[in-house]
Amino acid sequence: NSPFPASPFPTTIVMAASVEDFMKYVESKNVGQAEFLQAVREFVESVWPVLEKYPKYKQFKILERVVEPERALTFRVNWLDDKGNVQVNRGYRVEFNSAVGPYKGGLRFHPSVTLSILKFLGFEQIFKNSLTTLPMGGGKGGSDFDPKGKSDNEVMKFCQAFMSELFRHIGAHTDVPAGDIGVGGREIGYMFGQYKKLKNVFEGVLTGKGLNWGGSLIRPEATGYGLVYFVREMMATKGDSLAGKTVVVSGSGNVAQYAVEKCLHLGAKVITLSDSDGYIVDEAGIDAKKLDFVLDLKNVKRARIADYVKTYPSAKYVPGKGVWTVKCDVALPCATQNELDVADAEALIKNGCKVVAEGANMPTTLEATKVLIKNGVLFAPGKASNAGGVATSGLEMAQNGQFLQWTREEVDARLDGIMKSIHATCVKYANEFGQPGNYVVGANIGGFIKVADAMIDQGLV
């Protein structure tokens, strides 16, 4: 007769009989972690037929094990601002799964960062990295620090303080972080310098490095380029191409910028970009000259996208949300998670959109994803379509290991080949499990089987 009330959820599970049973188990152990639970549900719904077809995955409790991080670290980060005031932030690193290689995934510096968001991103990273064919496990980290509005000196002090704890847990063959929202070349440089000072080792412990000290050509462009390569492959299955198509892109950061550039290379017309304040619509198309302006506006001046219309007054700026109401053939959400909901999906369908491919991580809600697929829209989940960034990080690791730097053409060709391979894997497993054209199912199953088999091979660790 325990004095404590019984938990409404099971704390142990024996071969869950259904997705709902399994999700009750996961929810009981991750209370309040909405983003992580959303990612797990979307994944489990896709891979459940694999467990039915191959009982070994149930026998070895692969699902129960894969949703539990191998290690989740939180730590205090103290630093001094330019006024001499003590600032305190929280740092994280979620080392989720190393079955197929060292942990690999970005660091995000943003006030919205929580353990739930990093667990969702790290969980997705496991299967994204698996799909690349490269030997990389899954992880994610970051801090609630906001680099926006901070001086270079303040950003440097924070990055050094952050790395002064993180350095104990990472290494070129253990855990290799990269950039993400709020972490670009500047931040990677400061963190790499501090790691090198503390460890007295020059190694490829971070990716996204400067070209002069171990970085890879094409790395800044990789996520956006890879996204468009994947869209090209999807459209080819329907005998179509991007040439002459109208494309709507959300975001105006790294992924969006280079997605626009590659769309231009392939003959498409991009008419939108956005940031957290609003979006611009340029019906004439964002050409190479205008894109150069955007790169300077966002990467150098760090200004808002609203300033675009001051230089190009024929375009219009719309404050707030609504970019998905703009008529298009192809939509590329490249901003942030859950930016495209059911109403947005319905607006895209009504306006004749044929392809939606995720450049950001989980920018489409689960309900919106289902609406798009049900209505015959070609939909690419981020773990497949935005894997070009981490794939090229893996190529950067390979170059560091060989103490070589490949040419731009060689890296781009390898990236293109990896995106073709990811597309082929998605198609293969979607067909095998009776859902041809469903890239969500294909990506989840393709990524899962490789990781699951590795976990079985390596024993109960």
Short mmCIF file of C-alpha atoms in Angstrom, two decimals:
data_model
loop_
_atom_site.label_atom_id
_atom_site.label_comp_id
_atom_site.label_asym_id
_atom_site.label_seq_id
_atom_site.Cartn_x
_atom_site.Cartn_y
_atom_site.Cartn_z
CA ASN A 1 0.00 0.00 0.00
CA SER A 2 2.12 2.86 -1.29
CA PRO A 3 1.37 6.28 0.27
CA PHE A 4 1.88 7.83 -3.19
CA PRO A 5 -0.89 7.96 -5.80
CA ALA A 6 -0.47 5.64 -8.77
CA SER A 7 0.95 7.22 -11.92
CA PRO A 8 -1.61 7.50 -14.74
CA PHE A 9 1.11 6.33 -17.14
CA PRO A 10 3.06 3.06 -17.31
CA THR A 11 6.69 3.44 -16.18
CA THR A 12 7.77 0.26 -17.94
CA ILE A 13 6.56 -1.10 -21.22
CA VAL A 14 6.51 -4.58 -22.70
CA MET A 15 6.32 -4.48 -26.49
CA ALA A 16 3.70 -1.73 -26.79
CA ALA A 17 0.67 -2.95 -28.68
CA SER A 18 0.07 0.30 -30.55
CA VAL A 19 1.49 3.73 -31.34
CA GLU A 20 -0.78 5.23 -28.67
CA ASP A 21 0.49 2.81 -26.01
CA PHE A 22 4.05 3.65 -26.91
CA MET A 23 3.38 7.41 -26.88
CA LYS A 24 1.83 7.16 -23.39
CA TYR A 25 5.10 5.63 -22.25
CA VAL A 26 7.18 8.38 -23.90
CA GLU A 27 4.90 11.13 -22.56
CA SER A 28 5.25 9.77 -19.01
CA LYS A 29 9.02 10.18 -19.19
CA ASN A 30 9.08 13.53 -21.03
CA VAL A 31 6.32 15.56 -19.41
CA GLY A 32 5.81 19.01 -20.95
CA GLN A 33 8.30 18.48 -23.77
CA ALA A 34 5.88 19.29 -26.59
CA GLU A 35 8.43 19.70 -29.42
CA PHE A 36 10.20 16.45 -28.60
CA LEU A 37 6.93 14.52 -28.29
CA GLN A 38 5.75 15.92 -31.64
CA ALA A 39 8.94 14.68 -33.33
CA VAL A 40 8.69 11.24 -31.69
CA ARG A 41 5.03 10.79 -32.66
CA GLU A 42 5.63 11.71 -36.30
CA PHE A 43 8.53 9.28 -36.41
CA VAL A 44 6.86 6.39 -34.59
CA GLU A 45 3.73 6.58 -36.73
CA SER A 46 5.95 6.09 -39.78
CA VAL A 47 8.14 3.26 -38.49
CA TRP A 48 5.49 1.21 -36.64
CA PRO A 49 4.93 -1.05 -39.69
CA VAL A 50 8.65 -1.90 -39.58
CA LEU A 51 8.24 -3.30 -36.06
CA GLU A 52 5.28 -5.35 -37.24
CA LYS A 53 7.24 -6.74 -40.18
CA TYR A 54 10.54 -7.31 -38.32
CA PRO A 55 9.88 -8.44 -34.71
CA LYS A 56 13.60 -8.26 -33.82
CA TYR A 57 13.24 -4.51 -33.35
CA LYS A 58 10.58 -5.07 -30.69
CA GLN A 59 12.57 -7.88 -29.11
CA PHE A 60 15.60 -5.61 -28.64
CA LYS A 61 13.41 -2.67 -27.50
CA ILE A 62 14.94 -0.44 -30.19
CA LEU A 63 12.20 2.21 -30.06
CA GLU A 64 12.34 2.46 -26.27
CA ARG A 65 16.12 2.84 -26.45
CA VAL A 66 16.33 5.21 -29.40
CA VAL A 67 13.99 7.81 -27.83
CA GLU A 68 16.25 8.01 -24.75
CA PRO A 69 19.40 10.14 -25.20
CA GLU A 70 22.65 8.37 -24.40
CA ARG A 71 23.61 11.52 -22.51
CA ALA A 72 22.01 14.93 -21.89
CA LEU A 73 24.17 17.67 -20.36
CA THR A 74 23.11 21.00 -18.88
CA PHE A 75 25.55 23.50 -17.45
CA ARG A 76 25.88 27.08 -16.19
CA VAL A 77 27.60 29.66 -18.41
CA ASN A 78 28.88 32.80 -16.62
CA TRP A 79 30.30 35.75 -18.56
CA LEU A 80 30.89 39.51 -18.27
CA ASP A 81 29.15 41.95 -20.59
CA ASP A 82 30.73 45.18 -21.87
CA LYS A 83 29.44 47.11 -18.84
CA GLY A 84 31.16 44.72 -16.46
CA ASN A 85 27.90 43.06 -15.40
CA VAL A 86 27.80 39.33 -14.67
CA GLN A 87 25.48 37.43 -17.04
CA VAL A 88 24.30 33.86 -16.50
CA ASN A 89 22.99 31.55 -19.24
CA ARG A 90 22.26 27.85 -19.45
CA GLY A 91 24.19 25.60 -21.82
CA TYR A 92 23.12 22.22 -23.20
CA ARG A 93 24.45 19.29 -25.18
CA VAL A 94 22.20 16.33 -25.97
CA GLU A 95 24.33 13.39 -27.16
CA PHE A 96 21.48 11.31 -28.49
CA ASN A 97 22.80 8.31 -30.39
CA SER A 98 26.26 7.16 -31.50
CA ALA A 99 25.38 3.79 -33.07
CA VAL A 100 26.65 4.72 -36.55
CA GLY A 101 29.27 7.33 -35.69
CA PRO A 102 30.31 10.17 -33.33
CA TYR A 103 27.54 12.50 -32.19
CA LYS A 104 26.98 15.18 -34.82
CA GLY A 105 24.64 18.15 -34.76
CA GLY A 106 24.51 21.90 -34.39
CA LEU A 107 24.64 24.40 -31.54
CA ARG A 108 21.76 26.89 -31.33
CA PHE A 109 22.04 30.20 -29.47
CA HIS A 110 18.56 31.68 -29.04
CA PRO A 111 16.31 32.70 -26.11
CA SER A 112 13.78 30.00 -27.13
CA VAL A 113 16.25 27.16 -26.56
CA THR A 114 15.00 24.54 -24.10
CA LEU A 115 15.85 20.92 -23.42
CA SER A 116 12.67 19.87 -25.28
CA ILE A 117 13.67 21.75 -28.45
CA LEU A 118 17.20 20.34 -28.36
CA LYS A 119 15.92 16.80 -27.78
CA PHE A 120 13.57 17.17 -30.75
CA LEU A 121 16.42 18.45 -32.92
CA GLY A 122 18.85 15.79 -31.68
CA PHE A 123 16.31 13.02 -32.24
CA GLU A 124 15.68 14.17 -35.81
CA GLN A 125 19.43 14.44 -36.32
CA ILE A 126 19.94 10.71 -35.65
CA PHE A 127 17.96 9.68 -38.70
CA LYS A 128 18.96 12.62 -40.89
CA ASN A 129 22.61 11.72 -40.36
CA SER A 130 21.87 8.06 -40.96
CA LEU A 131 20.32 8.93 -44.33
CA THR A 132 23.45 10.76 -45.51
CA THR A 133 25.34 7.41 -45.75
CA LEU A 134 28.17 9.01 -43.72
CA PRO A 135 29.29 7.63 -40.31
CA MET A 136 27.65 10.21 -38.03
CA GLY A 137 25.48 9.80 -34.95
CA GLY A 138 22.96 12.35 -33.71
CA GLY A 139 23.23 15.18 -31.20
CA LYS A 140 22.28 18.81 -30.63
CA GLY A 141 23.16 21.57 -28.21
CA GLY A 142 23.15 25.26 -27.52
CA SER A 143 22.11 27.91 -25.05
CA ASP A 144 19.38 30.44 -24.26
CA PHE A 145 21.99 33.17 -24.98
CA ASP A 146 20.87 35.66 -27.64
CA PRO A 147 23.73 36.99 -29.83
CA LYS A 148 21.37 39.55 -31.37
CA GLY A 149 22.28 43.04 -30.16
CA LYS A 150 25.51 41.89 -28.52
CA SER A 151 28.93 43.30 -29.40
CA ASP A 152 31.61 41.09 -30.95
CA ASN A 153 33.44 41.23 -27.62
CA GLU A 154 30.37 40.02 -25.71
CA VAL A 155 29.77 37.20 -28.19
CA MET A 156 33.42 36.17 -27.85
CA LYS A 157 33.25 36.16 -24.05
CA PHE A 158 30.10 34.05 -24.07
CA CYS A 159 31.48 31.57 -26.62
CA GLN A 160 34.67 31.16 -24.60
CA ALA A 161 32.73 30.61 -21.39
CA PHE A 162 30.41 28.13 -23.12
CA MET A 163 33.32 26.13 -24.56
CA SER A 164 35.11 26.15 -21.21
CA GLU A 165 32.58 23.54 -20.09
CA LEU A 166 31.62 21.91 -23.39
CA PHE A 167 35.25 21.02 -24.26
CA ARG A 168 35.18 18.19 -21.69
CA HIS A 169 32.49 16.34 -23.61
CA ILE A 170 33.40 16.71 -27.30
CA GLY A 171 36.18 15.67 -29.68
CA ALA A 172 36.85 14.83 -33.31
CA HIS A 173 35.95 11.15 -32.72
CA THR A 174 33.41 11.70 -29.91
CA ASP A 175 31.07 14.59 -30.63
CA VAL A 176 31.46 17.17 -33.41
CA PRO A 177 29.14 20.20 -33.05
CA ALA A 178 28.37 22.70 -35.81
CA GLY A 179 26.41 25.91 -36.24
CA ASP A 180 22.65 26.47 -36.16
CA ILE A 181 20.41 29.46 -35.44
CA GLY A 182 22.52 32.16 -33.79
CA VAL A 183 25.77 30.29 -34.40
CA GLY A 184 27.63 31.25 -37.58
CA GLY A 185 31.25 31.54 -38.61
CA ARG A 186 32.04 34.15 -35.94
CA GLU A 187 30.77 31.98 -33.08
CA ILE A 188 32.37 28.80 -34.47
CA GLY A 189 35.70 30.65 -34.64
CA TYR A 190 35.56 31.85 -31.04
CA MET A 191 34.58 28.39 -29.76
CA PHE A 192 37.22 26.60 -31.84
CA GLY A 193 39.92 28.96 -30.55
CA GLN A 194 38.93 28.30 -26.94
CA TYR A 195 38.79 24.52 -27.48
CA LYS A 196 42.28 24.59 -29.04
CA LYS A 197 43.65 26.63 -26.14
CA LEU A 198 42.15 24.32 -23.49
CA LYS A 199 43.03 21.02 -25.15
CA ASN A 200 46.24 22.05 -26.93
CA VAL A 201 45.00 20.09 -29.95
CA PHE A 202 44.21 21.29 -33.47
CA GLU A 203 41.52 18.88 -34.70
CA GLY A 204 38.23 18.87 -36.54
CA VAL A 205 36.12 19.21 -33.39
CA LEU A 206 33.70 21.71 -34.95
CA THR A 207 32.41 22.04 -38.49
CA GLY A 208 31.51 25.22 -40.29
CA LYS A 209 35.05 26.47 -39.72
CA GLY A 210 36.74 29.22 -41.71
CA LEU A 211 38.39 28.12 -44.96
CA ASN A 212 41.81 29.22 -43.69
CA TRP A 213 41.68 26.88 -40.69
CA GLY A 214 40.02 23.63 -41.69
CA GLY A 215 36.67 24.62 -43.19
CA SER A 216 35.15 23.16 -46.34
CA LEU A 217 34.13 24.89 -49.52
CA ILE A 218 30.36 24.75 -50.16
CA ARG A 219 29.60 24.34 -46.41
CA PRO A 220 27.77 27.70 -46.11
CA GLU A 221 25.69 26.90 -49.20
CA ALA A 222 25.15 23.22 -48.45
CA THR A 223 21.76 23.11 -46.69
CA GLY A 224 20.11 25.43 -49.23
CA TYR A 225 21.76 23.77 -52.23
CA GLY A 226 20.95 20.29 -50.94
CA LEU A 227 17.31 21.26 -50.38
CA VAL A 228 16.93 22.32 -53.99
CA TYR A 229 18.79 19.23 -55.27
CA PHE A 230 16.25 17.12 -53.37
CA VAL A 231 13.32 19.08 -54.85
CA ARG A 232 14.80 18.54 -58.31
CA GLU A 233 14.83 14.76 -57.70
CA MET A 234 11.25 14.77 -56.38
CA MET A 235 9.96 16.70 -59.37
CA ALA A 236 11.84 14.42 -61.76
CA THR A 237 9.73 11.48 -60.52
CA LYS A 238 6.75 13.33 -62.02
CA GLY A 239 8.57 14.22 -65.24
CA ASP A 240 8.81 17.84 -64.11
CA SER A 241 11.56 20.33 -63.20
CA LEU A 242 12.09 23.67 -61.44
CA ALA A 243 12.58 25.54 -64.71
CA GLY A 244 9.99 28.29 -65.02
CA LYS A 245 8.37 27.53 -61.63
CA THR A 246 7.42 30.15 -59.04
CA VAL A 247 8.93 29.49 -55.62
CA VAL A 248 7.99 30.92 -52.23
CA VAL A 249 10.74 30.80 -49.58
CA SER A 250 10.38 31.69 -45.89
CA GLY A 251 13.29 32.91 -43.83
CA SER A 252 16.21 35.04 -45.02
CA GLY A 253 19.12 33.39 -43.27
CA ASN A 254 21.73 30.98 -44.54
CA VAL A 255 19.39 28.20 -45.72
CA ALA A 256 16.95 30.53 -47.44
CA GLN A 257 19.70 32.56 -49.13
CA TYR A 258 21.37 29.60 -50.81
CA ALA A 259 18.11 27.87 -51.61
CA VAL A 260 17.24 31.00 -53.59
CA GLU A 261 20.63 30.91 -55.32
CA LYS A 262 20.29 27.28 -56.40
CA CYS A 263 16.68 27.85 -57.52
CA LEU A 264 18.01 30.59 -59.80
CA HIS A 265 20.67 28.20 -61.16
CA LEU A 266 17.91 25.74 -62.07
CA GLY A 267 15.69 28.31 -63.78
CA ALA A 268 13.05 29.00 -61.11
CA LYS A 269 11.71 32.39 -60.00
CA VAL A 270 11.75 33.07 -56.24
CA ILE A 271 9.38 35.82 -55.13
CA THR A 272 9.47 35.90 -51.30
CA LEU A 273 11.75 36.04 -48.28
CA SER A 274 10.82 36.67 -44.65
CA ASP A 275 12.03 37.21 -41.11
CA SER A 276 10.32 37.24 -37.73
CA ASP A 277 8.80 40.68 -38.41
CA GLY A 278 7.20 40.04 -41.82
CA TYR A 279 7.84 39.11 -45.45
CA ILE A 280 8.56 40.67 -48.83
CA VAL A 281 6.92 39.78 -52.13
CA ASP A 282 8.84 40.64 -55.31
CA GLU A 283 6.72 39.52 -58.26
CA ALA A 284 9.56 40.37 -60.66
CA GLY A 285 11.66 37.72 -58.95
CA ILE A 286 14.68 37.89 -56.64
CA ASP A 287 17.54 37.74 -59.13
CA ALA A 288 21.28 37.37 -58.45
CA LYS A 289 21.81 41.10 -57.91
CA LYS A 290 18.93 41.32 -55.45
CA LEU A 291 20.17 38.21 -53.65
CA ASP A 292 23.59 39.82 -53.21
CA PHE A 293 21.79 42.76 -51.60
CA VAL A 294 19.98 40.37 -49.23
CA LEU A 295 23.25 38.65 -48.26
CA ASP A 296 24.76 42.04 -47.36
CA LEU A 297 21.57 43.14 -45.58
CA LYS A 298 21.30 40.03 -43.39
CA ASN A 299 24.89 38.80 -43.01
CA VAL A 300 26.81 42.09 -42.77
CA LYS A 301 24.36 44.80 -41.71
CA ARG A 302 22.22 42.30 -39.73
CA ALA A 303 19.18 44.39 -40.67
CA ARG A 304 15.53 43.43 -41.18
CA ILE A 305 14.06 42.14 -44.45
CA ALA A 306 11.70 45.16 -44.49
CA ASP A 307 14.66 47.22 -45.72
CA TYR A 308 14.54 45.29 -49.02
CA VAL A 309 11.69 47.47 -50.32
CA LYS A 310 13.68 50.66 -49.67
CA THR A 311 16.12 49.57 -52.38
CA TYR A 312 13.58 47.71 -54.53
CA PRO A 313 10.33 49.71 -54.17
CA SER A 314 8.49 47.63 -56.77
CA ALA A 315 8.41 44.84 -54.16
CA LYS A 316 6.00 45.00 -51.23
CA TYR A 317 6.57 44.35 -47.55
CA VAL A 318 3.86 42.71 -45.43
CA PRO A 319 4.28 42.78 -41.64
CA GLY A 320 3.45 39.64 -39.67
CA LYS A 321 2.82 36.14 -40.93
CA GLY A 322 1.17 35.12 -44.20
CA VAL A 323 3.96 34.21 -46.61
CA TRP A 324 2.17 30.91 -47.39
CA THR A 325 -0.82 32.77 -48.84
CA VAL A 326 1.35 33.86 -51.79
CA LYS A 327 0.57 31.86 -54.94
CA CYS A 328 3.38 29.49 -55.97
CA ASP A 329 4.31 26.15 -57.52
CA VAL A 330 6.92 25.23 -54.89
CA ALA A 331 7.11 26.22 -51.20
CA LEU A 332 10.34 26.02 -49.20
CA PRO A 333 9.89 26.70 -45.45
CA CYS A 334 13.38 27.70 -44.29
CA ALA A 335 12.72 29.72 -41.12
CA THR A 336 11.90 27.78 -37.94
CA GLN A 337 9.86 24.94 -36.43
CA ASN A 338 6.06 24.86 -36.79
CA GLU A 339 5.89 27.92 -39.04
CA LEU A 340 3.53 26.21 -41.52
CA ASP A 341 0.22 25.09 -39.98
CA VAL A 342 -3.00 23.57 -41.33
CA ALA A 343 -4.42 26.91 -42.49
CA ASP A 344 -1.17 27.60 -44.34
CA ALA A 345 -1.23 24.15 -45.93
CA GLU A 346 -4.79 24.67 -47.10
CA ALA A 347 -3.85 28.08 -48.57
CA LEU A 348 -0.95 26.52 -50.50
CA ILE A 349 -3.18 23.73 -51.85
CA LYS A 350 -5.87 26.23 -52.86
CA ASN A 351 -3.28 28.27 -54.77
CA GLY A 352 -2.03 25.24 -56.70
CA CYS A 353 1.24 24.51 -54.89
CA LYS A 354 2.62 21.12 -55.99
CA VAL A 355 5.76 20.73 -53.84
CA VAL A 356 6.60 21.59 -50.23
CA ALA A 357 10.15 20.78 -49.03
CA GLU A 358 11.44 21.61 -45.56
CA GLY A 359 14.65 23.64 -45.36
CA ALA A 360 14.28 24.29 -41.62
CA ASN A 361 13.91 21.60 -38.95
CA MET A 362 10.25 20.52 -38.57
CA PRO A 363 8.79 23.80 -39.90
CA THR A 364 5.53 22.04 -40.83
CA THR A 365 3.15 20.93 -38.08
CA LEU A 366 2.21 17.25 -38.02
CA GLU A 367 -1.41 18.08 -38.93
CA ALA A 368 -0.31 20.29 -41.85
CA THR A 369 1.98 17.53 -43.11
CA LYS A 370 -0.94 15.10 -43.20
CA VAL A 371 -3.13 17.62 -45.06
CA LEU A 372 -0.44 18.21 -47.70
CA ILE A 373 0.20 14.50 -48.29
CA LYS A 374 -3.53 13.67 -48.36
CA ASN A 375 -4.02 16.29 -51.09
CA GLY A 376 -1.28 14.89 -53.29
CA VAL A 377 1.36 17.54 -52.63
CA LEU A 378 4.92 16.22 -52.90
CA PHE A 379 6.17 16.76 -49.34
CA ALA A 380 9.80 16.40 -48.24
CA PRO A 381 10.53 16.18 -44.49
CA GLY A 382 13.54 18.10 -43.19
CA LYS A 383 15.45 15.01 -42.14
CA ALA A 384 15.75 14.19 -45.84
CA SER A 385 15.56 17.50 -47.67
CA ASN A 386 17.75 19.64 -45.40
CA ALA A 387 20.37 16.95 -44.77
CA GLY A 388 22.78 18.65 -47.18
CA GLY A 389 24.19 20.82 -44.41
CA VAL A 390 25.17 17.99 -42.10
CA ALA A 391 26.29 15.90 -45.08
CA THR A 392 28.78 18.59 -46.02
CA SER A 393 29.81 18.84 -42.37
CA GLY A 394 30.63 15.15 -42.68
CA LEU A 395 32.66 15.92 -45.80
CA GLU A 396 34.46 18.64 -43.82
CA MET A 397 35.28 16.03 -41.14
CA ALA A 398 36.64 13.72 -43.86
CA GLN A 399 38.86 16.49 -45.24
CA ASN A 400 40.12 17.33 -41.73
CA GLY A 401 40.97 13.66 -41.13
CA GLN A 402 43.03 13.57 -44.33
CA PHE A 403 44.57 17.04 -43.80
CA LEU A 404 43.29 17.96 -47.28
CA GLN A 405 40.95 20.52 -48.80
CA TRP A 406 38.84 19.42 -51.75
CA THR A 407 37.85 21.76 -54.59
CA ARG A 408 34.50 23.50 -54.67
CA GLU A 409 33.44 21.34 -57.61
CA GLU A 410 34.36 18.11 -55.82
CA VAL A 411 32.43 18.99 -52.66
CA ASP A 412 29.39 20.14 -54.66
CA ALA A 413 29.41 16.94 -56.73
CA ARG A 414 29.60 14.82 -53.56
CA LEU A 415 26.74 16.82 -52.01
CA ASP A 416 24.62 16.34 -55.12
CA GLY A 417 25.36 12.61 -55.05
CA ILE A 418 24.41 12.34 -51.36
CA MET A 419 21.06 14.11 -51.94
CA LYS A 420 20.33 11.75 -54.85
CA SER A 421 21.13 8.80 -52.56
CA ILE A 422 18.86 10.13 -49.79
CA HIS A 423 16.05 10.58 -52.32
CA ALA A 424 16.54 7.02 -53.61
CA THR A 425 16.44 5.64 -50.04
CA CYS A 426 13.18 7.50 -49.34
CA VAL A 427 11.59 6.17 -52.52
CA LYS A 428 12.80 2.61 -51.83
CA TYR A 429 11.33 2.33 -48.34
CA ALA A 430 8.12 4.21 -49.16
CA ASN A 431 7.51 1.68 -51.95
CA GLU A 432 8.51 -1.31 -49.79
CA PHE A 433 5.99 -0.38 -47.12
CA GLY A 434 3.15 0.35 -49.51
CA GLN A 435 3.17 4.15 -49.46
CA PRO A 436 4.76 5.25 -52.75
CA GLY A 437 5.44 8.98 -52.91
CA ASN A 438 5.31 9.36 -49.11
CA TYR A 439 8.74 10.83 -48.32
CA VAL A 440 7.99 11.09 -44.61
CA VAL A 441 7.53 7.32 -44.34
CA GLY A 442 10.49 6.62 -46.63
CA ALA A 443 12.88 8.92 -44.77
CA ASN A 444 11.91 7.75 -41.31
CA ILE A 445 12.12 4.05 -42.15
CA GLY A 446 15.33 4.38 -44.18
CA GLY A 447 17.06 6.29 -41.38
CA PHE A 448 15.69 4.01 -38.66
CA ILE A 449 16.69 0.64 -40.09
CA LYS A 450 20.37 1.54 -40.41
CA VAL A 451 20.54 2.85 -36.82
CA ALA A 452 18.45 -0.03 -35.41
CA ASP A 453 20.61 -2.71 -37.03
CA ALA A 454 23.77 -1.02 -35.72
CA MET A 455 22.31 -0.92 -32.21
CA ILE A 456 21.54 -4.64 -32.34
CA ASP A 457 25.02 -5.48 -33.67
CA GLN A 458 26.71 -3.54 -30.83
CA GLY A 459 24.80 -5.19 -27.99
CA LEU A 460 22.96 -3.71 -25.03
CA VAL A 461 25.03 -0.56 -24.47
#
